[in-house]
Amino acid sequence: MPCLSVLALSLWGGNRILCISSIVKSARHTRRLVHITAESVTAPLGCIHAAFIFVMTMYTQLYNRLSFGWNTVRIDMNAAQRDPLPIFPFGLAAFAATLFALGLALGTTIAVGMLFFIQMKIILRNKTSIESWIEEKAKDRIQYYQLDEVFVFPYDMGSRWRNFKQVFTWSGVPEGDGLEWPIREGCHQYSLTIEQLKQKADKRVRSVRYKVIEDYSGACCPLNKGIKTFFTSPCTEEPRIQLQKGEFILATRGLRYWLYGDKILDDSSVEGVSRIRGWFPRNCVEKCPCDVETDQALEGEKKNR
């Protein structure tokens, strides 16, 4: 599993930064993937077994305490109606505890079972959710510029069985050492890295410059920016950034009432702060005239291709 093992290279200040921590984390995660998957199988099986015991226990104990009348059914939790008496007492507290344990067993079966299916989906595709997102952006980039190229994900061997054998081996150790992985024919170890660099460069080209026309405090759900802005706040852990009138922002993506981008810093910025980025309301900024002309030129270039 590559799982973020790709060299995270970013062009920042003209230098390429290599994130070693993601590679080490990837290697450790990959070696534990077999154990995680095995636990996600055995845990639901154990919970199913426990649930069966709980159900049979309640059924047996309640059946021994049932008494039927002409129009009523009575459950006596104090004593059993049959001989011999039960080996262990089963009162109202024991019944409540057994019912609670049954709920926990069923909930664990569903939750961990879903985790197992997610893990198996990742293993069979040999692709994490982040890598799927990168592949989707690669296809969008090629389609947007109408390029004569095809992006092939390098770690998908083209067969689910071959992807499965990379993780589940006879030695118990998945293939790959965290730095180099088996790759598909026609690709190399840095195919995904090169695609990420292309996407970063394309992101800078397609970014739009905005000028701040209204101050913004950085609140998650601002009340003074409109009702629609308040109720459509992005549900994400990404931060909000404070805005002051006259500042400039490079927006890279956005929603209908929100934008996400980097604040353009000048020489008077705080030392030690190299980048400030986050979400901000769309009605607090306006597009710079130069970027409007640039957008029209890009659209014309796209049509000419």
PDB file of C-alpha atoms in Angstrom:
ATOM      1  CA  MET A   1       0.000   0.000   0.000  1.00  0.00           C
ATOM      2  CA  PRO A   2       1.457   3.359  -0.931  1.00  0.00           C
ATOM      3  CA  CYS A   3      -0.786   5.180   1.572  1.00  0.00           C
ATOM      4  CA  LEU A   4       0.844   8.602   1.457  1.00  0.00           C
ATOM      5  CA  SER A   5       4.278   7.152   0.903  1.00  0.00           C
ATOM      6  CA  VAL A   6       4.710   9.292  -2.170  1.00  0.00           C
ATOM      7  CA  LEU A   7       7.408  11.883  -1.730  1.00  0.00           C
ATOM      8  CA  ALA A   8       5.473  14.998  -0.732  1.00  0.00           C
ATOM      9  CA  LEU A   9       7.337  17.488  -2.841  1.00  0.00           C
ATOM     10  CA  SER A  10       6.071  21.054  -2.997  1.00  0.00           C
ATOM     11  CA  LEU A  11       7.555  24.045  -4.744  1.00  0.00           C
ATOM     12  CA  TRP A  12       7.848  26.569  -1.942  1.00  0.00           C
ATOM     13  CA  GLY A  13      10.397  29.350  -2.172  1.00  0.00           C
ATOM     14  CA  GLY A  14      11.989  27.587  -5.117  1.00  0.00           C
ATOM     15  CA  ASN A  15      12.954  24.550  -3.021  1.00  0.00           C
ATOM     16  CA  ARG A  16      11.524  21.056  -2.855  1.00  0.00           C
ATOM     17  CA  ILE A  17      10.622  19.898   0.634  1.00  0.00           C
ATOM     18  CA  LEU A  18      10.718  16.165   1.392  1.00  0.00           C
ATOM     19  CA  CYS A  19       8.286  15.055   4.095  1.00  0.00           C
ATOM     20  CA  ILE A  20      10.024  12.100   5.745  1.00  0.00           C
ATOM     21  CA  SER A  21       7.407  11.783   8.500  1.00  0.00           C
ATOM     22  CA  SER A  22       4.667  10.766   6.052  1.00  0.00           C
ATOM     23  CA  ILE A  23       6.913   8.027   4.638  1.00  0.00           C
ATOM     24  CA  VAL A  24       7.760   6.617   8.072  1.00  0.00           C
ATOM     25  CA  LYS A  25       4.125   6.769   9.075  1.00  0.00           C
ATOM     26  CA  SER A  26       3.186   5.012   5.848  1.00  0.00           C
ATOM     27  CA  ALA A  27       5.658   2.181   6.441  1.00  0.00           C
ATOM     28  CA  ARG A  28       4.408   1.598   9.975  1.00  0.00           C
ATOM     29  CA  HIS A  29       0.774   1.738   8.885  1.00  0.00           C
ATOM     30  CA  THR A  30       1.353  -0.708   6.055  1.00  0.00           C
ATOM     31  CA  ARG A  31       2.989  -3.277   8.336  1.00  0.00           C
ATOM     32  CA  ARG A  32       0.063  -2.995  10.726  1.00  0.00           C
ATOM     33  CA  LEU A  33      -2.570  -3.173   7.982  1.00  0.00           C
ATOM     34  CA  VAL A  34      -2.750  -6.980   8.112  1.00  0.00           C
ATOM     35  CA  HIS A  35      -3.291  -6.937  11.874  1.00  0.00           C
ATOM     36  CA  ILE A  36      -5.897  -4.169  11.622  1.00  0.00           C
ATOM     37  CA  THR A  37      -7.807  -6.098   8.968  1.00  0.00           C
ATOM     38  CA  ALA A  38      -7.607  -9.322  10.978  1.00  0.00           C
ATOM     39  CA  GLU A  39      -8.919  -7.542  14.061  1.00  0.00           C
ATOM     40  CA  SER A  40     -11.767  -6.022  12.051  1.00  0.00           C
ATOM     41  CA  VAL A  41     -12.769  -9.602  11.115  1.00  0.00           C
ATOM     42  CA  THR A  42     -12.363 -11.341  14.465  1.00  0.00           C
ATOM     43  CA  ALA A  43     -14.025  -8.590  16.508  1.00  0.00           C
ATOM     44  CA  PRO A  44     -17.400  -8.819  14.702  1.00  0.00           C
ATOM     45  CA  LEU A  45     -17.239 -12.637  14.829  1.00  0.00           C
ATOM     46  CA  GLY A  46     -16.686 -12.527  18.576  1.00  0.00           C
ATOM     47  CA  CYS A  47     -19.511 -10.025  19.012  1.00  0.00           C
ATOM     48  CA  ILE A  48     -21.852 -12.160  16.928  1.00  0.00           C
ATOM     49  CA  HIS A  49     -21.027 -15.152  19.131  1.00  0.00           C
ATOM     50  CA  ALA A  50     -21.649 -13.073  22.265  1.00  0.00           C
ATOM     51  CA  ALA A  51     -24.932 -11.759  20.860  1.00  0.00           C
ATOM     52  CA  PHE A  52     -26.084 -15.317  20.190  1.00  0.00           C
ATOM     53  CA  ILE A  53     -25.307 -16.248  23.816  1.00  0.00           C
ATOM     54  CA  PHE A  54     -27.167 -13.184  25.129  1.00  0.00           C
ATOM     55  CA  VAL A  55     -30.235 -13.880  22.989  1.00  0.00           C
ATOM     56  CA  MET A  56     -30.401 -17.555  23.990  1.00  0.00           C
ATOM     57  CA  THR A  57     -29.888 -16.646  27.651  1.00  0.00           C
ATOM     58  CA  MET A  58     -32.749 -14.148  27.652  1.00  0.00           C
ATOM     59  CA  TYR A  59     -34.965 -16.514  25.710  1.00  0.00           C
ATOM     60  CA  THR A  60     -34.324 -19.411  28.094  1.00  0.00           C
ATOM     61  CA  GLN A  61     -34.728 -17.364  31.254  1.00  0.00           C
ATOM     62  CA  LEU A  62     -37.839 -15.544  30.099  1.00  0.00           C
ATOM     63  CA  TYR A  63     -39.425 -18.747  28.829  1.00  0.00           C
ATOM     64  CA  ASN A  64     -38.984 -20.364  32.253  1.00  0.00           C
ATOM     65  CA  ARG A  65     -40.713 -17.372  33.870  1.00  0.00           C
ATOM     66  CA  LEU A  66     -43.682 -17.070  31.554  1.00  0.00           C
ATOM     67  CA  SER A  67     -47.190 -17.911  32.703  1.00  0.00           C
ATOM     68  CA  PHE A  68     -50.196 -17.726  30.383  1.00  0.00           C
ATOM     69  CA  GLY A  69     -53.754 -16.838  31.316  1.00  0.00           C
ATOM     70  CA  TRP A  70     -56.908 -16.565  29.320  1.00  0.00           C
ATOM     71  CA  ASN A  71     -56.222 -13.037  28.151  1.00  0.00           C
ATOM     72  CA  THR A  72     -52.856 -12.180  29.724  1.00  0.00           C
ATOM     73  CA  VAL A  73     -49.225 -13.165  29.650  1.00  0.00           C
ATOM     74  CA  ARG A  74     -47.260 -12.694  32.874  1.00  0.00           C
ATOM     75  CA  ILE A  75     -43.493 -12.639  33.360  1.00  0.00           C
ATOM     76  CA  ASP A  76     -42.312 -13.397  36.903  1.00  0.00           C
ATOM     77  CA  MET A  77     -38.691 -12.265  37.256  1.00  0.00           C
ATOM     78  CA  ASN A  78     -38.387 -13.510  40.868  1.00  0.00           C
ATOM     79  CA  ALA A  79     -38.378 -17.256  40.303  1.00  0.00           C
ATOM     80  CA  ALA A  80     -38.539 -19.773  37.519  1.00  0.00           C
ATOM     81  CA  GLN A  81     -41.706 -21.775  36.976  1.00  0.00           C
ATOM     82  CA  ARG A  82     -39.873 -24.993  36.186  1.00  0.00           C
ATOM     83  CA  ASP A  83     -37.672 -27.383  38.050  1.00  0.00           C
ATOM     84  CA  PRO A  84     -34.790 -27.477  38.478  1.00  0.00           C
ATOM     85  CA  LEU A  85     -34.218 -23.875  39.492  1.00  0.00           C
ATOM     86  CA  PRO A  86     -31.775 -21.830  37.405  1.00  0.00           C
ATOM     87  CA  ILE A  87     -28.109 -22.217  38.266  1.00  0.00           C
ATOM     88  CA  PHE A  88     -27.591 -18.458  38.563  1.00  0.00           C
ATOM     89  CA  PRO A  89     -30.110 -15.790  39.584  1.00  0.00           C
ATOM     90  CA  PHE A  90     -31.645 -13.871  36.702  1.00  0.00           C
ATOM     91  CA  GLY A  91     -33.578 -10.936  38.030  1.00  0.00           C
ATOM     92  CA  LEU A  92     -34.553  -7.614  36.529  1.00  0.00           C
ATOM     93  CA  ALA A  93     -31.044  -6.157  36.903  1.00  0.00           C
ATOM     94  CA  ALA A  94     -29.480  -9.151  35.141  1.00  0.00           C
ATOM     95  CA  PHE A  95     -32.030  -8.860  32.349  1.00  0.00           C
ATOM     96  CA  ALA A  96     -31.250  -5.146  31.871  1.00  0.00           C
ATOM     97  CA  ALA A  97     -27.497  -5.811  31.885  1.00  0.00           C
ATOM     98  CA  THR A  98     -27.873  -8.623  29.332  1.00  0.00           C
ATOM     99  CA  LEU A  99     -30.012  -6.425  27.091  1.00  0.00           C
ATOM    100  CA  PHE A 100     -27.439  -3.608  27.341  1.00  0.00           C
ATOM    101  CA  ALA A 101     -24.600  -6.008  26.490  1.00  0.00           C
ATOM    102  CA  LEU A 102     -26.585  -7.277  23.510  1.00  0.00           C
ATOM    103  CA  GLY A 103     -26.883  -3.717  22.223  1.00  0.00           C
ATOM    104  CA  LEU A 104     -23.141  -3.191  22.584  1.00  0.00           C
ATOM    105  CA  ALA A 105     -22.395  -6.438  20.763  1.00  0.00           C
ATOM    106  CA  LEU A 106     -24.664  -5.559  17.847  1.00  0.00           C
ATOM    107  CA  GLY A 107     -23.316  -2.002  17.650  1.00  0.00           C
ATOM    108  CA  THR A 108     -19.721  -3.227  17.635  1.00  0.00           C
ATOM    109  CA  THR A 109     -20.544  -5.766  14.947  1.00  0.00           C
ATOM    110  CA  ILE A 110     -21.983  -3.070  12.685  1.00  0.00           C
ATOM    111  CA  ALA A 111     -19.259  -0.472  13.319  1.00  0.00           C
ATOM    112  CA  VAL A 112     -16.237  -2.765  13.066  1.00  0.00           C
ATOM    113  CA  GLY A 113     -17.849  -4.657  10.187  1.00  0.00           C
ATOM    114  CA  MET A 114     -18.077  -1.397   8.239  1.00  0.00           C
ATOM    115  CA  LEU A 115     -14.414  -0.777   9.044  1.00  0.00           C
ATOM    116  CA  PHE A 116     -13.564  -4.203   7.622  1.00  0.00           C
ATOM    117  CA  PHE A 117     -15.339  -3.450   4.344  1.00  0.00           C
ATOM    118  CA  ILE A 118     -13.546  -0.098   4.094  1.00  0.00           C
ATOM    119  CA  GLN A 119     -10.177  -1.764   4.722  1.00  0.00           C
ATOM    120  CA  MET A 120     -10.846  -4.452   2.138  1.00  0.00           C
ATOM    121  CA  LYS A 121     -11.918  -1.835  -0.399  1.00  0.00           C
ATOM    122  CA  ILE A 122      -8.614  -0.007   0.107  1.00  0.00           C
ATOM    123  CA  ILE A 123      -6.628  -3.242  -0.132  1.00  0.00           C
ATOM    124  CA  LEU A 124      -8.335  -4.524  -3.281  1.00  0.00           C
ATOM    125  CA  ARG A 125      -7.979  -1.167  -5.029  1.00  0.00           C
ATOM    126  CA  ASN A 126      -4.545  -0.514  -3.501  1.00  0.00           C
ATOM    127  CA  LYS A 127      -5.619   3.067  -3.204  1.00  0.00           C
ATOM    128  CA  THR A 128      -6.451   5.265  -0.216  1.00  0.00           C
ATOM    129  CA  SER A 129      -9.146   7.929  -0.215  1.00  0.00           C
ATOM    130  CA  ILE A 130      -6.524  10.677  -0.558  1.00  0.00           C
ATOM    131  CA  GLU A 131      -4.946   8.920  -3.527  1.00  0.00           C
ATOM    132  CA  SER A 132      -8.397   8.488  -5.092  1.00  0.00           C
ATOM    133  CA  TRP A 133      -8.874  12.225  -4.726  1.00  0.00           C
ATOM    134  CA  ILE A 134      -5.509  12.871  -6.433  1.00  0.00           C
ATOM    135  CA  GLU A 135      -6.470  10.557  -9.287  1.00  0.00           C
ATOM    136  CA  GLU A 136      -9.810  12.313  -9.701  1.00  0.00           C
ATOM    137  CA  LYS A 137      -8.092  15.710  -9.840  1.00  0.00           C
ATOM    138  CA  ALA A 138      -5.647  14.341 -12.427  1.00  0.00           C
ATOM    139  CA  LYS A 139      -8.512  13.318 -14.685  1.00  0.00           C
ATOM    140  CA  ASP A 140     -10.173  16.695 -14.208  1.00  0.00           C
ATOM    141  CA  ARG A 141      -6.937  18.495 -15.086  1.00  0.00           C
ATOM    142  CA  ILE A 142      -6.495  16.470 -18.286  1.00  0.00           C
ATOM    143  CA  GLN A 143     -10.119  17.024 -19.268  1.00  0.00           C
ATOM    144  CA  TYR A 144     -10.031  20.746 -18.448  1.00  0.00           C
ATOM    145  CA  TYR A 145      -7.005  21.460 -20.634  1.00  0.00           C
ATOM    146  CA  GLN A 146      -7.965  18.756 -23.160  1.00  0.00           C
ATOM    147  CA  LEU A 147      -4.497  17.228 -22.978  1.00  0.00           C
ATOM    148  CA  ASP A 148      -3.397  14.218 -24.982  1.00  0.00           C
ATOM    149  CA  GLU A 149      -2.286  12.160 -21.990  1.00  0.00           C
ATOM    150  CA  VAL A 150      -3.658   9.482 -19.701  1.00  0.00           C
ATOM    151  CA  PHE A 151      -2.925   9.255 -15.996  1.00  0.00           C
ATOM    152  CA  VAL A 152      -2.436   5.700 -14.709  1.00  0.00           C
ATOM    153  CA  PHE A 153      -2.349   5.173 -10.979  1.00  0.00           C
ATOM    154  CA  PRO A 154       1.039   3.500 -10.432  1.00  0.00           C
ATOM    155  CA  TYR A 155       0.203   1.360  -7.384  1.00  0.00           C
ATOM    156  CA  ASP A 156      -2.909  -0.356  -8.747  1.00  0.00           C
ATOM    157  CA  MET A 157      -1.523  -3.526 -10.321  1.00  0.00           C
ATOM    158  CA  GLY A 158      -4.611  -3.895 -12.523  1.00  0.00           C
ATOM    159  CA  SER A 159      -5.901  -6.966 -10.679  1.00  0.00           C
ATOM    160  CA  ARG A 160      -7.627  -7.146  -7.302  1.00  0.00           C
ATOM    161  CA  TRP A 161      -5.985 -10.481  -6.618  1.00  0.00           C
ATOM    162  CA  ARG A 162      -2.501  -9.039  -7.188  1.00  0.00           C
ATOM    163  CA  ASN A 163      -3.331  -6.093  -4.952  1.00  0.00           C
ATOM    164  CA  PHE A 164      -4.591  -8.505  -2.304  1.00  0.00           C
ATOM    165  CA  LYS A 165      -1.378 -10.559  -2.424  1.00  0.00           C
ATOM    166  CA  GLN A 166       0.716  -7.450  -1.803  1.00  0.00           C
ATOM    167  CA  VAL A 167      -0.795  -7.071   1.665  1.00  0.00           C
ATOM    168  CA  PHE A 168      -1.534 -10.667   2.697  1.00  0.00           C
ATOM    169  CA  THR A 169       1.670 -12.650   2.242  1.00  0.00           C
ATOM    170  CA  TRP A 170       2.835 -15.968   3.697  1.00  0.00           C
ATOM    171  CA  SER A 171       5.464 -14.155   5.744  1.00  0.00           C
ATOM    172  CA  GLY A 172       2.869 -11.853   7.260  1.00  0.00           C
ATOM    173  CA  VAL A 173       4.811  -8.776   6.107  1.00  0.00           C
ATOM    174  CA  PRO A 174       3.319  -6.786   3.200  1.00  0.00           C
ATOM    175  CA  GLU A 175       5.440  -6.066   0.166  1.00  0.00           C
ATOM    176  CA  GLY A 176       7.279  -2.757   0.143  1.00  0.00           C
ATOM    177  CA  ASP A 177       9.512  -1.080   2.689  1.00  0.00           C
ATOM    178  CA  GLY A 178       7.822   2.306   2.934  1.00  0.00           C
ATOM    179  CA  LEU A 179      10.151   3.885   0.382  1.00  0.00           C
ATOM    180  CA  GLU A 180       9.739   1.715  -2.694  1.00  0.00           C
ATOM    181  CA  TRP A 181       6.635  -0.180  -3.701  1.00  0.00           C
ATOM    182  CA  PRO A 182       5.651  -2.582  -6.467  1.00  0.00           C
ATOM    183  CA  ILE A 183       4.351  -0.469  -9.305  1.00  0.00           C
ATOM    184  CA  ARG A 184       2.330  -1.043 -12.441  1.00  0.00           C
ATOM    185  CA  GLU A 185       4.068  -1.635 -15.720  1.00  0.00           C
ATOM    186  CA  GLY A 186       4.745   1.613 -17.551  1.00  0.00           C
ATOM    187  CA  CYS A 187       5.004   3.668 -14.344  1.00  0.00           C
ATOM    188  CA  HIS A 188       7.831   4.502 -11.968  1.00  0.00           C
ATOM    189  CA  GLN A 189       8.200   5.331  -8.283  1.00  0.00           C
ATOM    190  CA  TYR A 190       7.629   9.050  -8.819  1.00  0.00           C
ATOM    191  CA  SER A 191       4.650   8.961 -11.185  1.00  0.00           C
ATOM    192  CA  LEU A 192       2.250  10.074  -8.470  1.00  0.00           C
ATOM    193  CA  THR A 193       4.702  12.722  -7.243  1.00  0.00           C
ATOM    194  CA  ILE A 194       5.027  14.237 -10.703  1.00  0.00           C
ATOM    195  CA  GLU A 195       1.248  14.370 -11.027  1.00  0.00           C
ATOM    196  CA  GLN A 196       0.961  16.128  -7.673  1.00  0.00           C
ATOM    197  CA  LEU A 197       3.525  18.717  -8.776  1.00  0.00           C
ATOM    198  CA  LYS A 198       1.543  19.305 -11.955  1.00  0.00           C
ATOM    199  CA  GLN A 199      -1.603  19.796  -9.901  1.00  0.00           C
ATOM    200  CA  LYS A 200       0.167  22.264  -7.603  1.00  0.00           C
ATOM    201  CA  ALA A 201       1.432  24.245 -10.582  1.00  0.00           C
ATOM    202  CA  ASP A 202      -2.034  24.192 -12.152  1.00  0.00           C
ATOM    203  CA  LYS A 203      -3.505  25.318  -8.843  1.00  0.00           C
ATOM    204  CA  ARG A 204      -1.262  28.384  -8.809  1.00  0.00           C
ATOM    205  CA  VAL A 205      -2.102  29.196 -12.429  1.00  0.00           C
ATOM    206  CA  ARG A 206      -5.844  28.903 -11.871  1.00  0.00           C
ATOM    207  CA  SER A 207      -5.855  30.816  -8.584  1.00  0.00           C
ATOM    208  CA  VAL A 208      -7.770  34.100  -8.632  1.00  0.00           C
ATOM    209  CA  ARG A 209      -6.689  37.296  -6.889  1.00  0.00           C
ATOM    210  CA  TYR A 210      -9.282  38.972  -4.673  1.00  0.00           C
ATOM    211  CA  LYS A 211      -9.211  42.266  -2.796  1.00  0.00           C
ATOM    212  CA  VAL A 212     -10.746  42.508   0.663  1.00  0.00           C
ATOM    213  CA  ILE A 213     -13.514  45.120   0.772  1.00  0.00           C
ATOM    214  CA  GLU A 214     -14.939  44.267   4.199  1.00  0.00           C
ATOM    215  CA  ASP A 215     -13.344  43.203   7.478  1.00  0.00           C
ATOM    216  CA  TYR A 216     -13.884  39.657   8.731  1.00  0.00           C
ATOM    217  CA  SER A 217     -13.096  38.477  12.266  1.00  0.00           C
ATOM    218  CA  GLY A 218     -12.464  34.830  11.357  1.00  0.00           C
ATOM    219  CA  ALA A 219     -15.583  33.525  13.082  1.00  0.00           C
ATOM    220  CA  CYS A 220     -16.766  30.069  12.081  1.00  0.00           C
ATOM    221  CA  CYS A 221     -20.380  31.134  11.550  1.00  0.00           C
ATOM    222  CA  PRO A 222     -20.495  34.942  11.233  1.00  0.00           C
ATOM    223  CA  LEU A 223     -23.856  36.515  11.993  1.00  0.00           C
ATOM    224  CA  ASN A 224     -23.140  39.840  10.297  1.00  0.00           C
ATOM    225  CA  LYS A 225     -22.324  38.422   6.838  1.00  0.00           C
ATOM    226  CA  GLY A 226     -25.789  37.297   5.863  1.00  0.00           C
ATOM    227  CA  ILE A 227     -28.123  34.454   6.713  1.00  0.00           C
ATOM    228  CA  LYS A 228     -27.019  32.261   3.795  1.00  0.00           C
ATOM    229  CA  THR A 229     -23.349  32.731   4.694  1.00  0.00           C
ATOM    230  CA  PHE A 230     -24.150  31.766   8.283  1.00  0.00           C
ATOM    231  CA  PHE A 231     -25.995  28.552   7.397  1.00  0.00           C
ATOM    232  CA  THR A 232     -23.632  27.465   4.598  1.00  0.00           C
ATOM    233  CA  SER A 233     -20.418  27.594   6.606  1.00  0.00           C
ATOM    234  CA  PRO A 234     -18.046  24.813   5.416  1.00  0.00           C
ATOM    235  CA  CYS A 235     -18.206  21.720   7.619  1.00  0.00           C
ATOM    236  CA  THR A 236     -14.466  21.141   7.738  1.00  0.00           C
ATOM    237  CA  GLU A 237     -11.582  21.338  10.184  1.00  0.00           C
ATOM    238  CA  GLU A 238      -9.775  23.827   7.966  1.00  0.00           C
ATOM    239  CA  PRO A 239      -9.353  27.223   9.655  1.00  0.00           C
ATOM    240  CA  ARG A 240     -10.938  30.571   8.911  1.00  0.00           C
ATOM    241  CA  ILE A 241      -8.663  33.552   8.368  1.00  0.00           C
ATOM    242  CA  GLN A 242      -9.124  37.116   9.529  1.00  0.00           C
ATOM    243  CA  LEU A 243      -9.434  39.739   6.823  1.00  0.00           C
ATOM    244  CA  GLN A 244      -8.785  43.460   6.878  1.00  0.00           C
ATOM    245  CA  LYS A 245      -9.940  45.888   4.264  1.00  0.00           C
ATOM    246  CA  GLY A 246      -7.315  46.435   1.571  1.00  0.00           C
ATOM    247  CA  GLU A 247      -5.600  43.020   1.832  1.00  0.00           C
ATOM    248  CA  PHE A 248      -5.248  40.653  -1.123  1.00  0.00           C
ATOM    249  CA  ILE A 249      -6.148  36.965  -1.261  1.00  0.00           C
ATOM    250  CA  LEU A 250      -5.311  34.234  -3.780  1.00  0.00           C
ATOM    251  CA  ALA A 251      -8.393  32.008  -3.887  1.00  0.00           C
ATOM    252  CA  THR A 252      -7.875  28.437  -5.069  1.00  0.00           C
ATOM    253  CA  ARG A 253     -11.312  26.908  -4.478  1.00  0.00           C
ATOM    254  CA  GLY A 254     -14.638  27.826  -3.037  1.00  0.00           C
ATOM    255  CA  LEU A 255     -18.316  27.308  -2.460  1.00  0.00           C
ATOM    256  CA  ARG A 256     -21.279  29.486  -3.327  1.00  0.00           C
ATOM    257  CA  TYR A 257     -20.891  31.764  -0.326  1.00  0.00           C
ATOM    258  CA  TRP A 258     -17.357  30.907   0.849  1.00  0.00           C
ATOM    259  CA  LEU A 259     -13.872  30.939  -0.656  1.00  0.00           C
ATOM    260  CA  TYR A 260     -10.614  29.249   0.327  1.00  0.00           C
ATOM    261  CA  GLY A 261      -7.251  30.779  -0.366  1.00  0.00           C
ATOM    262  CA  ASP A 262      -3.906  32.176   0.770  1.00  0.00           C
ATOM    263  CA  LYS A 263      -3.390  35.662   2.088  1.00  0.00           C
ATOM    264  CA  ILE A 264      -0.765  37.591   0.131  1.00  0.00           C
ATOM    265  CA  LEU A 265       1.778  38.667   2.735  1.00  0.00           C
ATOM    266  CA  ASP A 266       3.985  41.737   2.454  1.00  0.00           C
ATOM    267  CA  ASP A 267       7.235  42.725   4.125  1.00  0.00           C
ATOM    268  CA  SER A 268       5.394  44.117   7.138  1.00  0.00           C
ATOM    269  CA  SER A 269       3.973  40.711   8.054  1.00  0.00           C
ATOM    270  CA  VAL A 270       4.790  38.978  11.288  1.00  0.00           C
ATOM    271  CA  GLU A 271       8.156  37.268  11.260  1.00  0.00           C
ATOM    272  CA  GLY A 272       8.028  33.487  11.282  1.00  0.00           C
ATOM    273  CA  VAL A 273       4.667  33.350   9.476  1.00  0.00           C
ATOM    274  CA  SER A 274       5.232  32.137   5.937  1.00  0.00           C
ATOM    275  CA  ARG A 275       1.680  31.266   4.942  1.00  0.00           C
ATOM    276  CA  ILE A 276      -1.842  32.157   6.096  1.00  0.00           C
ATOM    277  CA  ARG A 277      -4.661  30.289   4.409  1.00  0.00           C
ATOM    278  CA  GLY A 278      -8.227  29.315   5.191  1.00  0.00           C
ATOM    279  CA  TRP A 279     -11.899  29.979   4.486  1.00  0.00           C
ATOM    280  CA  PHE A 280     -13.540  33.398   4.322  1.00  0.00           C
ATOM    281  CA  PRO A 281     -16.952  34.742   3.187  1.00  0.00           C
ATOM    282  CA  ARG A 282     -17.258  35.501  -0.497  1.00  0.00           C
ATOM    283  CA  ASN A 283     -19.102  38.786   0.097  1.00  0.00           C
ATOM    284  CA  CYS A 284     -16.074  40.190   1.928  1.00  0.00           C
ATOM    285  CA  VAL A 285     -13.928  40.295  -1.216  1.00  0.00           C
ATOM    286  CA  GLU A 286     -14.128  41.345  -4.831  1.00  0.00           C
ATOM    287  CA  LYS A 287     -12.201  40.027  -7.815  1.00  0.00           C
ATOM    288  CA  CYS A 288      -9.338  42.180  -9.052  1.00  0.00           C
ATOM    289  CA  PRO A 289      -9.826  43.557 -12.598  1.00  0.00           C
ATOM    290  CA  CYS A 290      -6.517  42.055 -13.801  1.00  0.00           C
ATOM    291  CA  ASP A 291      -7.678  38.574 -12.835  1.00  0.00           C
ATOM    292  CA  VAL A 292     -10.969  39.056 -14.673  1.00  0.00           C
ATOM    293  CA  GLU A 293      -9.020  39.630 -17.887  1.00  0.00           C
ATOM    294  CA  THR A 294      -6.782  36.650 -17.097  1.00  0.00           C
ATOM    295  CA  ASP A 295      -9.811  34.397 -16.629  1.00  0.00           C
ATOM    296  CA  GLN A 296     -11.182  35.454 -20.006  1.00  0.00           C
ATOM    297  CA  ALA A 297      -7.823  34.762 -21.661  1.00  0.00           C
ATOM    298  CA  LEU A 298      -7.642  31.318 -20.073  1.00  0.00           C
ATOM    299  CA  GLU A 299     -11.127  30.494 -21.287  1.00  0.00           C
ATOM    300  CA  GLY A 300     -10.175  31.574 -24.813  1.00  0.00           C
ATOM    301  CA  GLU A 301      -7.019  29.471 -24.674  1.00  0.00           C
ATOM    302  CA  LYS A 302      -8.994  26.470 -23.525  1.00  0.00           C
ATOM    303  CA  LYS A 303     -11.449  26.814 -26.403  1.00  0.00           C
ATOM    304  CA  ASN A 304      -8.614  27.118 -28.933  1.00  0.00           C
ATOM    305  CA  ARG A 305      -7.005  23.809 -27.773  1.00  0.00           C
TER     306      ARG A 305
END
